[in-house]
PDB file of C-alpha atoms in Angstrom:
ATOM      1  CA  UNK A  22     -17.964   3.273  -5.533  1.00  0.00           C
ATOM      2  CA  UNK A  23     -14.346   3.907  -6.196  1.00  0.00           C
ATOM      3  CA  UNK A  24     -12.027   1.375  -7.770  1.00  0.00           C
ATOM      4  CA  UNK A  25      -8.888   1.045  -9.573  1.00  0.00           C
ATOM      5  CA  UNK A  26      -8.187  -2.165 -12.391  1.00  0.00           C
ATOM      6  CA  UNK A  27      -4.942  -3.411 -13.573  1.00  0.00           C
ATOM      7  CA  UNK A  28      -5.244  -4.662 -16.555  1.00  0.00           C
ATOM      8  CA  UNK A  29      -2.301  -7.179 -16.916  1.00  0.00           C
ATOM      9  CA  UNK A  30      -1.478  -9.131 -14.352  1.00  0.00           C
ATOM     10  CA  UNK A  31       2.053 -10.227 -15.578  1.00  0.00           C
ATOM     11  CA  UNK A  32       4.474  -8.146 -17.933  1.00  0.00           C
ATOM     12  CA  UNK A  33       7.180  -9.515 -19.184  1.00  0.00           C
ATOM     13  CA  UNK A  34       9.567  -6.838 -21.396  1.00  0.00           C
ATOM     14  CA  UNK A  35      13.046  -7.387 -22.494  1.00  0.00           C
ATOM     15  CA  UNK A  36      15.758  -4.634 -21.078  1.00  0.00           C
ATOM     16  CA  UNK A  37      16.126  -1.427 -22.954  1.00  0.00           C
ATOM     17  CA  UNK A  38      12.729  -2.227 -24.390  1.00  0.00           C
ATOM     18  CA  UNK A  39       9.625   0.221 -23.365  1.00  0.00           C
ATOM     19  CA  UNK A  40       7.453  -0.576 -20.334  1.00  0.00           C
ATOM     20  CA  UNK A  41       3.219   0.402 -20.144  1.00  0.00           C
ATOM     21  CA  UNK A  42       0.957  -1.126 -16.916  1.00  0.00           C
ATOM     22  CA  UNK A  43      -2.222  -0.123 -17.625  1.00  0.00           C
ATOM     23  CA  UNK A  44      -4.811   0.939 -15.148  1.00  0.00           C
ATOM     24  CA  UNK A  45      -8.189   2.195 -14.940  1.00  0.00           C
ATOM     25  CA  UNK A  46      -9.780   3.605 -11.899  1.00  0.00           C
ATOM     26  CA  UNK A  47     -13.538   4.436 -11.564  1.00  0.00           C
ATOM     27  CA  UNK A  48     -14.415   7.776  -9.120  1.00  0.00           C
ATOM     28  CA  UNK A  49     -17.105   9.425  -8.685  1.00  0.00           C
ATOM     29  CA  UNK A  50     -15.156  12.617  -7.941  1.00  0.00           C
ATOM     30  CA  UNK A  51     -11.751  13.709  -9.231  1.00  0.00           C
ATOM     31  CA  UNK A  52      -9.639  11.241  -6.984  1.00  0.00           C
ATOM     32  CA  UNK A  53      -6.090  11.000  -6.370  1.00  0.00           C
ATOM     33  CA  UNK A  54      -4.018   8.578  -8.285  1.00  0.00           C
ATOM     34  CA  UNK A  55      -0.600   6.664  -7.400  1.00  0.00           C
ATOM     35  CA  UNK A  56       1.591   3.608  -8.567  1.00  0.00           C
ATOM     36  CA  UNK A  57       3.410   2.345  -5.743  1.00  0.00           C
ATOM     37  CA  UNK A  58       6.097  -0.317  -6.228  1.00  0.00           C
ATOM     38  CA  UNK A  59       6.975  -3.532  -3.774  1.00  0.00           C
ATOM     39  CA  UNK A  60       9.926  -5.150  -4.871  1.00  0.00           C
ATOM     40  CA  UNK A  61      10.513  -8.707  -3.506  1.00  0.00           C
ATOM     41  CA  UNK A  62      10.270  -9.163   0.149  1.00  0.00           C
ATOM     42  CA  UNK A  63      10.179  -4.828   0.265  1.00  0.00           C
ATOM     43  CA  UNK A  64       7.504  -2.867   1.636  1.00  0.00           C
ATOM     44  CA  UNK A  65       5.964  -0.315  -1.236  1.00  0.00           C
ATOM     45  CA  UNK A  66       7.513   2.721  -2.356  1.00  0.00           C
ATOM     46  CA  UNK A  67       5.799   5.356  -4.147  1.00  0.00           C
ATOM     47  CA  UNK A  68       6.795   6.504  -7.493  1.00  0.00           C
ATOM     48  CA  UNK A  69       4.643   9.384  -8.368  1.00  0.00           C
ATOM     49  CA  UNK A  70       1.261  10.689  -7.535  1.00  0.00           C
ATOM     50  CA  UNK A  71      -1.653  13.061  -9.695  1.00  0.00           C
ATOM     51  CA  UNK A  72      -3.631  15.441  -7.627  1.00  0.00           C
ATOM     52  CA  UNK A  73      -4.994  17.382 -10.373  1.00  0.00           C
ATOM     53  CA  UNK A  74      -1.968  19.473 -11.559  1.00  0.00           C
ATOM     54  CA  UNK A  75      -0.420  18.095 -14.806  1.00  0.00           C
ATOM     55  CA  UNK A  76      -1.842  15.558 -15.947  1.00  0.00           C
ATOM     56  CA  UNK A  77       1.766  13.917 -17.071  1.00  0.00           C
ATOM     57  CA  UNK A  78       3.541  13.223 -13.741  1.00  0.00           C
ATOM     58  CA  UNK A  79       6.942  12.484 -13.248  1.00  0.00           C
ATOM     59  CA  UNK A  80       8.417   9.922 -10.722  1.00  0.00           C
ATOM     60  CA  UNK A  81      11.551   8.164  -9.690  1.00  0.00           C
ATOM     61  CA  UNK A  82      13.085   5.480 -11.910  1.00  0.00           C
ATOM     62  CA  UNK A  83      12.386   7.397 -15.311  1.00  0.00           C
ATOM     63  CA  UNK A  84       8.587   6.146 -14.394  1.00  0.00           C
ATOM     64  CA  UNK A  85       6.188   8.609 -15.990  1.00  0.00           C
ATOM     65  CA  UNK A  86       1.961   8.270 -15.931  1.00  0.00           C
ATOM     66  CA  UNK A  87      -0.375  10.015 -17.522  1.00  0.00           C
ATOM     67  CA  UNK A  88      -3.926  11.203 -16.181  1.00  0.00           C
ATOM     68  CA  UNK A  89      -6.547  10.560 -19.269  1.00  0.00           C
ATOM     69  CA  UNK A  90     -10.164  12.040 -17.856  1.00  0.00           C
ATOM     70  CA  UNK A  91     -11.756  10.823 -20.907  1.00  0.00           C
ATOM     71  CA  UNK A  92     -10.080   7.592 -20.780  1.00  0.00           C
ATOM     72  CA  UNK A  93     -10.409   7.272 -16.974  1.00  0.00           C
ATOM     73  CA  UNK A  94      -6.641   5.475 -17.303  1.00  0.00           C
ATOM     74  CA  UNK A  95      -3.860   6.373 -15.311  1.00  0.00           C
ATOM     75  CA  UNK A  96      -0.924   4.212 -17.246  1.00  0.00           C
ATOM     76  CA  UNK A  97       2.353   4.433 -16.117  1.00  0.00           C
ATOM     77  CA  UNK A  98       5.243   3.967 -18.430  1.00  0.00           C
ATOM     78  CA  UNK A  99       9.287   4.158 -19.087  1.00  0.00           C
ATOM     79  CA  UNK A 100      11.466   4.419 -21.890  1.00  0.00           C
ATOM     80  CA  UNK A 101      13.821   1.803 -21.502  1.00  0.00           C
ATOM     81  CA  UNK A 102      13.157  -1.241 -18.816  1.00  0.00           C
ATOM     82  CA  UNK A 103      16.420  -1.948 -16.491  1.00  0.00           C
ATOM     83  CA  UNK A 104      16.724  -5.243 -14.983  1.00  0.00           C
ATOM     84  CA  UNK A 105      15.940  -3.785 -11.384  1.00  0.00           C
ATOM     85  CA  UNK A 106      12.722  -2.391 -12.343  1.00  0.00           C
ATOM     86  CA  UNK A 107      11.572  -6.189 -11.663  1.00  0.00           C
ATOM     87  CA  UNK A 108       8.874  -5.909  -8.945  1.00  0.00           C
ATOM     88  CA  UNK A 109       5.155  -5.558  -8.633  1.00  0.00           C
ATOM     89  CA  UNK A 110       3.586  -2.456  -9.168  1.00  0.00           C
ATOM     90  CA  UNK A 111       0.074  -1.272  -7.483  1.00  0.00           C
ATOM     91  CA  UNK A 112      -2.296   1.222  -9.399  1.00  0.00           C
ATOM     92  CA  UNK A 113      -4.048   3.059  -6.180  1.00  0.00           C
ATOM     93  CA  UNK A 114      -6.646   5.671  -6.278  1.00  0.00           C
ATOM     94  CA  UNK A 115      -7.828   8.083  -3.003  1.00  0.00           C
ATOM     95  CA  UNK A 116     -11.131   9.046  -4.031  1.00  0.00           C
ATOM     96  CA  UNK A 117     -11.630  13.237  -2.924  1.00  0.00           C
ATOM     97  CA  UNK A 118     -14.558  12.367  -0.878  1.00  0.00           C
ATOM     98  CA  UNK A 119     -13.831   8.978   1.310  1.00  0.00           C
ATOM     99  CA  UNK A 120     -14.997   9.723   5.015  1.00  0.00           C
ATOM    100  CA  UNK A 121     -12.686  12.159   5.692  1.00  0.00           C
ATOM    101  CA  UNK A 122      -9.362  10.824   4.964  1.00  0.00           C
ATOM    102  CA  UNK A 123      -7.253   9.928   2.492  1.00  0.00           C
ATOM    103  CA  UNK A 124      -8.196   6.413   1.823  1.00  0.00           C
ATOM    104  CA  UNK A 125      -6.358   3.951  -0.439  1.00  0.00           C
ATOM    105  CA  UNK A 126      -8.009   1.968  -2.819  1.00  0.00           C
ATOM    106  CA  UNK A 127      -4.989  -0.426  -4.444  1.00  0.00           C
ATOM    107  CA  UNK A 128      -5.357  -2.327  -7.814  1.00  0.00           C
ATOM    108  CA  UNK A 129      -4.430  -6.531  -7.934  1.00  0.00           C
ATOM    109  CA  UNK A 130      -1.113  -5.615  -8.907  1.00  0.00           C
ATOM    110  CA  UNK A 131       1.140  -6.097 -12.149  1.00  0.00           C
ATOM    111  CA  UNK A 132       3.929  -8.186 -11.522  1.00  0.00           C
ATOM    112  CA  UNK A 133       6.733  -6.977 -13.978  1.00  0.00           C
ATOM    113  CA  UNK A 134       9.607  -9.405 -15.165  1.00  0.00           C
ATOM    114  CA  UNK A 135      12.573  -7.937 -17.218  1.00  0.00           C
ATOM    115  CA  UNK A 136      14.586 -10.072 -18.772  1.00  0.00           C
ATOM    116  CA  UNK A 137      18.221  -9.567 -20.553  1.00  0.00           C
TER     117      UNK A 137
ATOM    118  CA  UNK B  12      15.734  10.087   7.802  1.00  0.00           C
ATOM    119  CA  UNK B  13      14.082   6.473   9.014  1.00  0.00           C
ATOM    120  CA  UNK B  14      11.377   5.593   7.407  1.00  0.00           C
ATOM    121  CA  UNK B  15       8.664   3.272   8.623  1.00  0.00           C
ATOM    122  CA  UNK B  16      10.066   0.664  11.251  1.00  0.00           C
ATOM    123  CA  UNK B  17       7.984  -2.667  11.742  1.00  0.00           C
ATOM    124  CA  UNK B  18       9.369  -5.490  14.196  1.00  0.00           C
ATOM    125  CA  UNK B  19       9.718  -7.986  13.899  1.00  0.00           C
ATOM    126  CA  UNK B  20      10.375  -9.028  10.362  1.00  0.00           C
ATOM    127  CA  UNK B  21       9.168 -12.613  10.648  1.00  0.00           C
ATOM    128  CA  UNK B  22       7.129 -14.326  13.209  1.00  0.00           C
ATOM    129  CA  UNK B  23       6.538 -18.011  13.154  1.00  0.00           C
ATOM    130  CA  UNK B  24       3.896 -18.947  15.466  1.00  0.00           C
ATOM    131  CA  UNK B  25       0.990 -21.463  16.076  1.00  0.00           C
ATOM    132  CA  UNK B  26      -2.429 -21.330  16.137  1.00  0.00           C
ATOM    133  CA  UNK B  27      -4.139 -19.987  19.390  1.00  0.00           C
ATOM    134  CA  UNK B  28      -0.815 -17.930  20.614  1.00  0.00           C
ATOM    135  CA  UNK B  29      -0.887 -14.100  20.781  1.00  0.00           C
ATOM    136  CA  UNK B  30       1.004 -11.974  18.456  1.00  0.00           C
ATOM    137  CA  UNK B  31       1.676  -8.589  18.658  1.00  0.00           C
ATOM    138  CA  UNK B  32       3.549  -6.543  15.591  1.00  0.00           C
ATOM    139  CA  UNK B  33       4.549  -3.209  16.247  1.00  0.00           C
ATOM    140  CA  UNK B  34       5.340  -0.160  14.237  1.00  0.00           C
ATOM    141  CA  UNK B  35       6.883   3.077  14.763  1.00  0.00           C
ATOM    142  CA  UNK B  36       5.919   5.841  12.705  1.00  0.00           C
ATOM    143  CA  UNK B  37       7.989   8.544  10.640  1.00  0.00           C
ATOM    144  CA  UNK B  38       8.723  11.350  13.217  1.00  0.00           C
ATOM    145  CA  UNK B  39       5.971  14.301  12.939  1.00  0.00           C
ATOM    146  CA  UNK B  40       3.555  12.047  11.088  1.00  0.00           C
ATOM    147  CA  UNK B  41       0.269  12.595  12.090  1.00  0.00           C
ATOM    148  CA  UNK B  42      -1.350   9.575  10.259  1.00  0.00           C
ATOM    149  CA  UNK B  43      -1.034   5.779  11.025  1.00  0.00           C
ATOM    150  CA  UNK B  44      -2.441   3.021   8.668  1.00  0.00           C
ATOM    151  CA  UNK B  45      -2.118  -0.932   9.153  1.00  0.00           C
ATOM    152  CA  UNK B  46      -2.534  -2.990   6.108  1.00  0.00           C
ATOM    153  CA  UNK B  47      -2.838  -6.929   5.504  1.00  0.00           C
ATOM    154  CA  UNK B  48      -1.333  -8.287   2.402  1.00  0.00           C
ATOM    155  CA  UNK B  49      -2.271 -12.117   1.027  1.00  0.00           C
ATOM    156  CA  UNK B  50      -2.198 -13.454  -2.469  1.00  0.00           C
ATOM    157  CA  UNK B  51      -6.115 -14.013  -2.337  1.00  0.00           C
ATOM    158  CA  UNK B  52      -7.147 -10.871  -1.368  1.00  0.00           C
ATOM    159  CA  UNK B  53      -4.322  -8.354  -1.943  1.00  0.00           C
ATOM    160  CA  UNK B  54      -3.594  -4.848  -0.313  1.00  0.00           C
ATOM    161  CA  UNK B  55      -6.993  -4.218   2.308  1.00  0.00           C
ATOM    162  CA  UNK B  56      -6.867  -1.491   5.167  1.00  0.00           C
ATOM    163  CA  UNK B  57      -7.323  -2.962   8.619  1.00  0.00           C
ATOM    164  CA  UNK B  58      -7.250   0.664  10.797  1.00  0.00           C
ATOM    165  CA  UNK B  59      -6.747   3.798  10.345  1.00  0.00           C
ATOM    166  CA  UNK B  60      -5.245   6.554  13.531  1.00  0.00           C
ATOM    167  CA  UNK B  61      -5.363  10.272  13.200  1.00  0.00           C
ATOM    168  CA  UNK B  62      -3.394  11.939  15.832  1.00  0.00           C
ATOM    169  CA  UNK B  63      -3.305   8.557  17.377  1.00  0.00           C
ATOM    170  CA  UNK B  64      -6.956   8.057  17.836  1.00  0.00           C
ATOM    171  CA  UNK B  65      -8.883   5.272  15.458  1.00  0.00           C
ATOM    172  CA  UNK B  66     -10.958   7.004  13.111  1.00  0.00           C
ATOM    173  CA  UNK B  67     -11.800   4.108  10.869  1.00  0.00           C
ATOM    174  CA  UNK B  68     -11.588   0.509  12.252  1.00  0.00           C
ATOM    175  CA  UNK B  69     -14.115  -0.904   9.541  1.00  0.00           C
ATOM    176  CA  UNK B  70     -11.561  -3.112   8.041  1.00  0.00           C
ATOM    177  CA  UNK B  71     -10.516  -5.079  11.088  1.00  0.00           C
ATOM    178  CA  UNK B  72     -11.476  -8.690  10.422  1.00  0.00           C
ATOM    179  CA  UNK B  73     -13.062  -9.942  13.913  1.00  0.00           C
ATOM    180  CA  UNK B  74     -12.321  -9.498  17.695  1.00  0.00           C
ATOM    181  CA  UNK B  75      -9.443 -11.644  17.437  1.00  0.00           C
ATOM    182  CA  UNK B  76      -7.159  -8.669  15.907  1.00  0.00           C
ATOM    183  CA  UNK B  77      -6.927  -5.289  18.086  1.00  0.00           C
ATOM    184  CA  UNK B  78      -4.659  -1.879  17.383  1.00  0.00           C
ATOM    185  CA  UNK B  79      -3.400   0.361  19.793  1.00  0.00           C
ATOM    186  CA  UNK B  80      -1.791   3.789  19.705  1.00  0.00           C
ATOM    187  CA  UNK B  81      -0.640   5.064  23.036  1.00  0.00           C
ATOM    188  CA  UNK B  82       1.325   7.736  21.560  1.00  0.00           C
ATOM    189  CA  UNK B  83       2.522   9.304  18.365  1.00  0.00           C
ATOM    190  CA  UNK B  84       5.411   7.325  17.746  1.00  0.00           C
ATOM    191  CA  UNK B  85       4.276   3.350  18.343  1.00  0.00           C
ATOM    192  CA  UNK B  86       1.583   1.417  17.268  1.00  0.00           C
ATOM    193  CA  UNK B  87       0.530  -1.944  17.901  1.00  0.00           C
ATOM    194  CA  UNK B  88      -1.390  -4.557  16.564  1.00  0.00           C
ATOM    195  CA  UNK B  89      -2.911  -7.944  17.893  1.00  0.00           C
ATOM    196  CA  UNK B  90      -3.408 -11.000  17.160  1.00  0.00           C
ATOM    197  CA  UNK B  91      -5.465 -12.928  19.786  1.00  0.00           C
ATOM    198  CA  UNK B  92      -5.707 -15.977  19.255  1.00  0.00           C
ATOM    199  CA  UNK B  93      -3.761 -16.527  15.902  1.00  0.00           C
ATOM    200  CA  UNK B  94      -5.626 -18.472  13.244  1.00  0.00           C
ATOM    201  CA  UNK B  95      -3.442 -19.922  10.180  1.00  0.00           C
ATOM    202  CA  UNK B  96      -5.586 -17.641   8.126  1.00  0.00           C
ATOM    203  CA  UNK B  97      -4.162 -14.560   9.638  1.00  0.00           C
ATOM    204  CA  UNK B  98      -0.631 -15.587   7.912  1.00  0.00           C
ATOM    205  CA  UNK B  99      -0.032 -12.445   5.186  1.00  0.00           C
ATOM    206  CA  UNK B 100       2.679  -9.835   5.588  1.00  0.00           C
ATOM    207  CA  UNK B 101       1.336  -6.999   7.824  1.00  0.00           C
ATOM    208  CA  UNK B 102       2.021  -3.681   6.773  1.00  0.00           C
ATOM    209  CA  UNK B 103       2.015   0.030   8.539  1.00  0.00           C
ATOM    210  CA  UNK B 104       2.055   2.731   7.156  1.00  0.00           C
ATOM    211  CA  UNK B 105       1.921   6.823   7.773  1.00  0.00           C
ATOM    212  CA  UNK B 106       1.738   9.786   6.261  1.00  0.00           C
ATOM    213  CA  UNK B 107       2.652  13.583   7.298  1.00  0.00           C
ATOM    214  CA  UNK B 108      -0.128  16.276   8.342  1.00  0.00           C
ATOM    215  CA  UNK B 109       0.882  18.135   5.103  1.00  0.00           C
ATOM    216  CA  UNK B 110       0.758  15.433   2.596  1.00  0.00           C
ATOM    217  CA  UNK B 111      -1.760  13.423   3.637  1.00  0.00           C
ATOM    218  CA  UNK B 112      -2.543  11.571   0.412  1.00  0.00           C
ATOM    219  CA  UNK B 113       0.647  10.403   0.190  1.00  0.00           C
ATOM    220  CA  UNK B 114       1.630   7.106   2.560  1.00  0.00           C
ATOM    221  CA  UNK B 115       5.292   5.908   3.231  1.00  0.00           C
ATOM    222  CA  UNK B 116       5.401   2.098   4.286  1.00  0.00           C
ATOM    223  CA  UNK B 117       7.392   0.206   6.300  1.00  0.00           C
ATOM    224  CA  UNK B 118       9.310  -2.968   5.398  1.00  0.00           C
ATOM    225  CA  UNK B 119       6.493  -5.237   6.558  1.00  0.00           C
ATOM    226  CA  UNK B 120       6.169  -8.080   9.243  1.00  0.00           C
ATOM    227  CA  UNK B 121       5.931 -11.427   7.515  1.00  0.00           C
ATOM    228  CA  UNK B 122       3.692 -13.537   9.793  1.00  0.00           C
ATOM    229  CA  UNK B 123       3.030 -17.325   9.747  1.00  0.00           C
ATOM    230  CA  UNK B 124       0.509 -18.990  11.394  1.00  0.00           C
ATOM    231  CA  UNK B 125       1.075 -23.118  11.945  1.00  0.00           C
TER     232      UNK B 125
END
């Protein structure tokens, strides 16, 4: 069975100091892989997806993640927090194979708090 | 471009009424999701439309909650009757013919059930 786990459920980082949400999926295939971010009373916006090109992926914000095989971890990181990268972030994986369609399995969650 | 557009934002009823929240896709999508959100549970799929048939209903809780699609650019789903358990912010969702990993959302309707 496919899953994804977020290891932290809180992070709380100071501004201009680094950010890391870890996550770990479990696939049985080579999935897809996502973080997707709700800020407060938002719907979720994606930040960046792997689908086995690089395995360091770019998104908005200055987020980054990096696709570890070995490691089955998909963390996703940035240099330097800002105060409105507050919000909750989702780790989500879309396994290859899942009934024909791209299914999204979401993590808990890591709520992130940045404070000045 | 719109994204995603749920109404309404917030609905406030009581227990044994009908509700009915509605989304309207991103033009030229082909793919419609509805997701429930709650604290206990998190992010779950209720239903899944491709080309606005339901190809995976599985995660529908009981009879009480239906989805419709009449045509590629509204979706409904419904709430009959309401339960104070079915209070969680609803979410839809699609996603384009050529990207179909990748799901935009829409702002979410925040329903409470009294």
């Amino acid at each position: 069975a496919q899953s994804v786990t977020q290891l932290d459920s809180h992070v709380s980082v100071s501004e201009g100091t680094p950010v890391l949400l870890r996550c770990n999926y479990s696939s049985s295939y080579s999935p897809s892989l996502f973080w997707y971010v709700q800020h407060p009373n938002k719907g979720l916006q994606l930040l960046l997806k792997y689908t086995s090109a690089a395995t360091l992926v770019k998104g908005i914000n200055g987020f980054e993640a990096e696709f570890k095989k070995s490691e089955t971890s998909f963390h996703l990181t940035k240099p330097s927090a800002h105060m409105s990268d507050a919000a909750e972030y989702f780790c989500v994986v879309s396994p290859l194979f899942s009934g024909g369609y791209n299914k999204l399995i979401f993590g808990a969650g890591t709520r992130l708090a940045v404070h000045p | 471009d719109a994204g995603v557009i749920q109404s309404p934002r917030h609905e406030v009823t009581e227990m044994g009424q009908e509700v009915t929240l509605r989304c309207k896709p991103i033009s030229g999508h082909n793919s419609l999701f509805w997701y429930r959100q709650t604290m206990m549970r998190g992010l779950e799929l209720l239903i899944y439309f491709n080309n606005n048939v339901p190809i995976d209903d599985s995660g529908m809780p009981e009879d009480r909650f239906s989805a419709k699609m009449p045509n590629a650019s509204f979706s409904t789903l419904k709430i009959q009757p309401s339960e104070p358990r079915d209070s969680a912010v609803y979410f839809c969702a699609s996603s384009p013919r050529d990207q179909q990993e990748t799901q935009y959302f829409g702002p979410g309707t925040r329903l409470l059930v009294l």
